[in-house]
């Protein structure tokens, strides 16, 4: 069964908040938080996050299309919510076998 | 746990550096270890680079058969786009997967291309991960929370951080060297603490770790560390040299601690992925291709080399935007593989080299590279050129560069534009060589033996034999029997699996890249730390 947008949002926010605790990032992470400007991530961070998402859902996502759109903006950045929308839009099904829906990255 | 086996990886280690350090008393444990075991040069793969070499050491396959040629990989054989290679790009079973299949457990720390981590029995902390994401790489997932509680834990120093990690190749400012070496001392201490903790709390049959500061320090500090350098150093150079020796002194202490914890019943193998030597110049491969008429830049703004040490690490993955694809027929996309790719004619590449001209084109280009000389000295720049058919036989060779070079000074190419195709370096730095180190000691290992002809592909069969496991038929190497005590070998004959039927391997297919399309240029500029460093 395909995960709902709400499930994906909860998974992604949970993942980012857990990681942000490791970074000692003190800001609040919400659907409006931007990856680069707000959280200060680098490209390799996003590559790894994308790989973790693909590993969780056992599916390759066309992230290049998303970044192409983002790259055309005056400020090339995106909020978490946009990333979640993209994942939801391209998701074929639920998490892969053995993956707990609320434990992305594990 | 009678067959406990430990692999201590020293990234880039060479006897050219280790022997003097042992003789001068800087590494007393290693000297005693070598004297009571077997040693020999270890021949690495082509290219002698961290990702393909460690992958060969952990799979027993050469690059054409495991699919890793660089820190990066092409999306597909005909694509210009590259992306960061991950564990998903490694083809072939690893020693820890094989151990797991037989119910054995592994601790594997700081190896490249281990993310996403394999879900094996035991513990994994991948290397070459961005520090903010180490949690995602840890297996089992709760391991990271255990690491955070260790004294002195500092994720930013433990992990690959692109800014300091670019320094070994492109240099640091005067005055930064000593602190930079000290960071690597702390870094190795952290990895050793993690290893000792896991070994103490939950020992596994196979324990493996890479200490990669050896490589980084030799890249940057070769001119201080080289045995030939000691008589000519300035007072500052002498201080830097002493810091480097401090690093090796501490590494020796850490190795002693791990081997002591493993106990006398453990077989311990020390191996490097490649060796090291001096690099005296820089070959600007794309600039040379431009002068030969094989490459054209897309326009203004092409990044140019401003100094001989500029390899273009910041420009990785940008060739797709920077080159004029109507006029470019050959290019070097990364400074980390010494590889040249030929643009083949096909859908999306109407100006590429037609199939019926490809072989002639490739041979001509290879010959021109062999004849390339430094205008200043008249000396050859390139010592060897291989076609991928010559060195990358296997199902994944179509992903390899069309041509792979050895430079005359053993160095790495630059991918930047330059007015001249070759520049002598103002200061000698260190770079990879094919001959690394192999040392083994423990029950069943011959004492005081010097070996020759050991391949990096022979290490995984030896590790599996040590674990009393059968060696898969698809491993290309063999157990180096000269390293073993004959009586032990008689009591434990080498078991090699029968060759399995050869399966058809599908042609590699395109995957989605994250940072590759032309429209991404602005984002790519924002994301300039994309990537690598060895």
mmCIF file of N, CA and C in Angstrom, chain B residues 428-493:
data_model
loop_
_atom_site.group_PDB
_atom_site.id
_atom_site.type_symbol
_atom_site.label_atom_id
_atom_site.label_comp_id
_atom_site.label_asym_id
_atom_site.label_seq_id
_atom_site.Cartn_x
_atom_site.Cartn_y
_atom_site.Cartn_z
ATOM 1 N N UNK B 428 57.147 19.368 -4.106
ATOM 2 C CA UNK B 428 56.781 17.971 -4.338
ATOM 3 C C UNK B 428 55.700 17.552 -3.343
ATOM 4 N N UNK B 429 54.700 16.852 -3.849
ATOM 5 C CA UNK B 429 53.690 16.289 -2.954
ATOM 6 C C UNK B 429 53.704 14.774 -3.115
ATOM 7 N N UNK B 430 52.826 14.102 -2.407
ATOM 8 C CA UNK B 430 52.787 12.647 -2.485
ATOM 9 C C UNK B 430 51.620 12.180 -3.328
ATOM 10 N N UNK B 431 51.777 11.054 -3.968
ATOM 11 C CA UNK B 431 50.673 10.502 -4.748
ATOM 12 C C UNK B 431 50.788 8.983 -4.784
ATOM 13 N N UNK B 432 49.788 8.361 -5.365
ATOM 14 C CA UNK B 432 49.676 6.911 -5.265
ATOM 15 C C UNK B 432 50.695 6.174 -6.139
ATOM 16 N N UNK B 433 51.076 5.012 -5.636
ATOM 17 C CA UNK B 433 51.853 4.048 -6.399
ATOM 18 C C UNK B 433 51.126 2.705 -6.309
ATOM 19 N N UNK B 434 51.495 1.815 -7.202
ATOM 20 C CA UNK B 434 50.743 0.556 -7.237
ATOM 21 C C UNK B 434 51.179 -0.425 -6.142
ATOM 22 N N UNK B 435 52.383 -0.283 -5.642
ATOM 23 C CA UNK B 435 52.848 -1.261 -4.655
ATOM 24 C C UNK B 435 52.586 -0.796 -3.229
ATOM 25 N N UNK B 436 51.664 -1.477 -2.590
ATOM 26 C CA UNK B 436 51.333 -1.200 -1.202
ATOM 27 C C UNK B 436 52.020 -2.197 -0.283
ATOM 28 N N UNK B 437 51.415 -2.420 0.892
ATOM 29 C CA UNK B 437 52.051 -3.314 1.865
ATOM 30 C C UNK B 437 51.129 -4.472 2.221
ATOM 31 N N UNK B 438 51.758 -5.607 2.487
ATOM 32 C CA UNK B 438 51.076 -6.796 3.009
ATOM 33 C C UNK B 438 51.923 -7.329 4.157
ATOM 34 N N UNK B 439 51.302 -7.481 5.312
ATOM 35 C CA UNK B 439 51.972 -8.046 6.477
ATOM 36 C C UNK B 439 50.958 -8.960 7.172
ATOM 37 N N UNK B 440 51.409 -10.106 7.616
ATOM 38 C CA UNK B 440 50.494 -11.016 8.314
ATOM 39 C C UNK B 440 51.233 -11.677 9.462
ATOM 40 N N UNK B 441 50.483 -11.956 10.513
ATOM 41 C CA UNK B 441 51.072 -12.632 11.665
ATOM 42 C C UNK B 441 49.983 -13.368 12.430
ATOM 43 N N UNK B 442 50.366 -14.459 13.054
ATOM 44 C CA UNK B 442 49.421 -15.192 13.886
ATOM 45 C C UNK B 442 49.553 -16.679 13.681
ATOM 46 N N UNK B 443 48.697 -17.445 14.338
ATOM 47 C CA UNK B 443 48.764 -18.904 14.211
ATOM 48 C C UNK B 443 48.629 -19.342 12.752
ATOM 49 N N UNK B 444 49.577 -20.132 12.301
ATOM 50 C CA UNK B 444 49.519 -20.620 10.930
ATOM 51 C C UNK B 444 50.221 -19.730 9.934
ATOM 52 N N UNK B 445 50.658 -18.551 10.371
ATOM 53 C CA UNK B 445 51.376 -17.632 9.480
ATOM 54 C C UNK B 445 52.874 -17.881 9.637
ATOM 55 N N UNK B 446 53.570 -17.957 8.508
ATOM 56 C CA UNK B 446 55.021 -18.184 8.538
ATOM 57 C C UNK B 446 55.711 -16.993 9.205
ATOM 58 N N UNK B 447 56.827 -17.268 9.882
ATOM 59 C CA UNK B 447 57.551 -16.208 10.601
ATOM 60 C C UNK B 447 58.773 -15.762 9.808
ATOM 61 N N UNK B 448 58.979 -14.458 9.744
ATOM 62 C CA UNK B 448 60.184 -13.917 9.125
ATOM 63 C C UNK B 448 60.282 -14.142 7.624
ATOM 64 N N UNK B 449 59.145 -14.232 6.958
ATOM 65 C CA UNK B 449 59.129 -14.535 5.529
ATOM 66 C C UNK B 449 58.953 -13.252 4.723
ATOM 67 N N UNK B 450 59.702 -13.150 3.622
ATOM 68 C CA UNK B 450 59.489 -12.041 2.676
ATOM 69 C C UNK B 450 58.882 -12.616 1.411
ATOM 70 N N UNK B 451 57.774 -12.030 0.995
ATOM 71 C CA UNK B 451 57.036 -12.537 -0.157
ATOM 72 C C UNK B 451 57.190 -11.595 -1.337
ATOM 73 N N UNK B 452 56.994 -12.136 -2.507
ATOM 74 C CA UNK B 452 56.912 -11.273 -3.689
ATOM 75 C C UNK B 452 55.692 -11.700 -4.494
ATOM 76 N N UNK B 453 55.184 -10.769 -5.237
ATOM 77 C CA UNK B 453 54.090 -11.094 -6.148
ATOM 78 C C UNK B 453 52.732 -11.233 -5.510
ATOM 79 N N UNK B 454 52.548 -10.703 -4.292
ATOM 80 C CA UNK B 454 51.228 -10.787 -3.668
ATOM 81 C C UNK B 454 50.331 -9.699 -4.266
ATOM 82 N N UNK B 455 49.139 -10.092 -4.657
ATOM 83 C CA UNK B 455 48.164 -9.160 -5.234
ATOM 84 C C UNK B 455 47.136 -8.793 -4.184
ATOM 85 N N UNK B 456 46.589 -7.603 -4.336
ATOM 86 C CA UNK B 456 45.505 -7.192 -3.442
ATOM 87 C C UNK B 456 44.322 -8.161 -3.559
ATOM 88 N N UNK B 457 44.210 -8.822 -4.704
ATOM 89 C CA UNK B 457 43.138 -9.792 -4.908
ATOM 90 C C UNK B 457 43.371 -11.079 -4.115
ATOM 91 N N UNK B 458 44.602 -11.252 -3.605
ATOM 92 C CA UNK B 458 44.909 -12.454 -2.809
ATOM 93 C C UNK B 458 44.498 -12.282 -1.345
ATOM 94 N N UNK B 459 44.254 -11.058 -0.926
ATOM 95 C CA UNK B 459 43.952 -10.827 0.494
ATOM 96 C C UNK B 459 42.599 -11.423 0.901
ATOM 97 N N UNK B 460 41.523 -11.204 0.150
ATOM 98 C CA UNK B 460 40.252 -11.797 0.603
ATOM 99 C C UNK B 460 40.255 -13.317 0.640
ATOM 100 N N UNK B 461 40.892 -14.025 -0.314
ATOM 101 C CA UNK B 461 40.980 -15.488 -0.126
ATOM 102 C C UNK B 461 41.709 -15.863 1.161
ATOM 103 N N UNK B 462 42.758 -15.103 1.500
ATOM 104 C CA UNK B 462 43.486 -15.402 2.736
ATOM 105 C C UNK B 462 42.592 -15.159 3.957
ATOM 106 N N UNK B 463 41.850 -14.068 3.935
ATOM 107 C CA UNK B 463 40.954 -13.773 5.063
ATOM 108 C C UNK B 463 39.906 -14.880 5.221
ATOM 109 N N UNK B 464 39.337 -15.313 4.116
ATOM 110 C CA UNK B 464 38.304 -16.359 4.199
ATOM 111 C C UNK B 464 38.923 -17.675 4.653
ATOM 112 N N UNK B 465 40.112 -17.963 4.162
ATOM 113 C CA UNK B 465 40.780 -19.198 4.593
ATOM 114 C C UNK B 465 41.072 -19.137 6.094
ATOM 115 N N UNK B 466 41.480 -17.970 6.546
ATOM 116 C CA UNK B 466 41.734 -17.799 7.975
ATOM 117 C C UNK B 466 40.471 -18.061 8.790
ATOM 118 N N UNK B 467 39.334 -17.670 8.229
ATOM 119 C CA UNK B 467 38.055 -17.891 8.920
ATOM 120 C C UNK B 467 37.542 -19.318 8.728
ATOM 121 N N UNK B 468 38.333 -20.132 8.055
ATOM 122 C CA UNK B 468 37.967 -21.523 7.750
ATOM 123 C C UNK B 468 36.730 -21.594 6.853
ATOM 124 N N UNK B 469 36.691 -20.688 5.893
ATOM 125 C CA UNK B 469 35.584 -20.674 4.943
ATOM 126 C C UNK B 469 36.091 -21.043 3.549
ATOM 127 N N UNK B 470 35.178 -21.555 2.768
ATOM 128 C CA UNK B 470 35.485 -21.874 1.384
ATOM 129 C C UNK B 470 35.629 -20.577 0.580
ATOM 130 N N UNK B 471 36.535 -20.590 -0.392
ATOM 131 C CA UNK B 471 36.770 -19.401 -1.200
ATOM 132 C C UNK B 471 35.889 -19.469 -2.446
ATOM 133 N N UNK B 472 35.065 -18.477 -2.669
ATOM 134 C CA UNK B 472 34.171 -18.519 -3.838
ATOM 135 C C UNK B 472 34.956 -18.604 -5.140
ATOM 136 N N UNK B 473 34.371 -19.253 -6.092
ATOM 137 C CA UNK B 473 35.047 -19.445 -7.374
ATOM 138 C C UNK B 473 35.286 -18.131 -8.106
ATOM 139 N N UNK B 474 34.448 -17.137 -7.855
ATOM 140 C CA UNK B 474 34.596 -15.892 -8.624
ATOM 141 C C UNK B 474 35.638 -14.946 -8.041
ATOM 142 N N UNK B 475 36.271 -15.335 -6.954
ATOM 143 C CA UNK B 475 37.392 -14.511 -6.474
ATOM 144 C C UNK B 475 38.595 -14.774 -7.374
ATOM 145 N N UNK B 476 39.212 -13.692 -7.834
ATOM 146 C CA UNK B 476 40.258 -13.835 -8.841
ATOM 147 C C UNK B 476 41.615 -14.198 -8.250
ATOM 148 N N UNK B 477 41.827 -13.884 -6.989
ATOM 149 C CA UNK B 477 43.119 -14.152 -6.382
ATOM 150 C C UNK B 477 43.197 -15.532 -5.764
ATOM 151 N N UNK B 478 44.357 -15.825 -5.194
ATOM 152 C CA UNK B 478 44.577 -17.105 -4.530
ATOM 153 C C UNK B 478 45.211 -16.850 -3.168
ATOM 154 N N UNK B 479 45.041 -17.795 -2.278
ATOM 155 C CA UNK B 479 45.690 -17.677 -0.967
ATOM 156 C C UNK B 479 47.212 -17.635 -1.182
ATOM 157 N N UNK B 480 47.902 -16.622 -0.668
ATOM 158 C CA UNK B 480 49.364 -16.586 -0.814
ATOM 159 C C UNK B 480 50.011 -17.625 0.099
ATOM 160 N N UNK B 481 50.212 -18.797 -0.445
ATOM 161 C CA UNK B 481 50.626 -19.930 0.395
ATOM 162 C C UNK B 481 51.990 -19.703 1.039
ATOM 163 N N UNK B 482 52.818 -18.867 0.397
ATOM 164 C CA UNK B 482 54.116 -18.577 0.978
ATOM 165 C C UNK B 482 54.020 -17.870 2.316
ATOM 166 N N UNK B 483 52.883 -17.288 2.603
ATOM 167 C CA UNK B 483 52.691 -16.594 3.878
ATOM 168 C C UNK B 483 52.298 -17.548 4.991
ATOM 169 N N UNK B 484 52.031 -18.790 4.638
ATOM 170 C CA UNK B 484 51.498 -19.724 5.632
ATOM 171 C C UNK B 484 52.540 -20.737 6.068
ATOM 172 N N UNK B 485 52.407 -21.148 7.302
ATOM 173 C CA UNK B 485 53.244 -22.222 7.823
ATOM 174 C C UNK B 485 52.822 -23.523 7.121
ATOM 175 N N UNK B 486 53.776 -24.248 6.521
ATOM 176 C CA UNK B 486 53.398 -25.439 5.757
ATOM 177 C C UNK B 486 52.622 -26.466 6.585
ATOM 178 N N UNK B 487 52.984 -26.607 7.837
ATOM 179 C CA UNK B 487 52.281 -27.619 8.641
ATOM 180 C C UNK B 487 50.828 -27.200 8.875
ATOM 181 N N UNK B 488 50.626 -25.906 9.065
ATOM 182 C CA UNK B 488 49.243 -25.433 9.252
ATOM 183 C C UNK B 488 48.450 -25.598 7.955
ATOM 184 N N UNK B 489 49.122 -25.327 6.856
ATOM 185 C CA UNK B 489 48.455 -25.453 5.566
ATOM 186 C C UNK B 489 48.047 -26.914 5.314
ATOM 187 N N UNK B 490 48.918 -27.843 5.761
ATOM 188 C CA UNK B 490 48.552 -29.250 5.589
ATOM 189 C C UNK B 490 47.346 -29.610 6.455
ATOM 190 N N UNK B 491 47.284 -29.008 7.630
ATOM 191 C CA UNK B 491 46.166 -29.329 8.526
ATOM 192 C C UNK B 491 44.877 -28.623 8.101
ATOM 193 N N UNK B 492 45.043 -27.558 7.349
ATOM 194 C CA UNK B 492 43.857 -26.839 6.862
ATOM 195 C C UNK B 492 44.021 -26.583 5.363
ATOM 196 N N UNK B 493 43.680 -27.540 4.566
ATOM 197 C CA UNK B 493 43.816 -27.347 3.117
ATOM 198 C C UNK B 493 42.893 -26.229 2.630
#
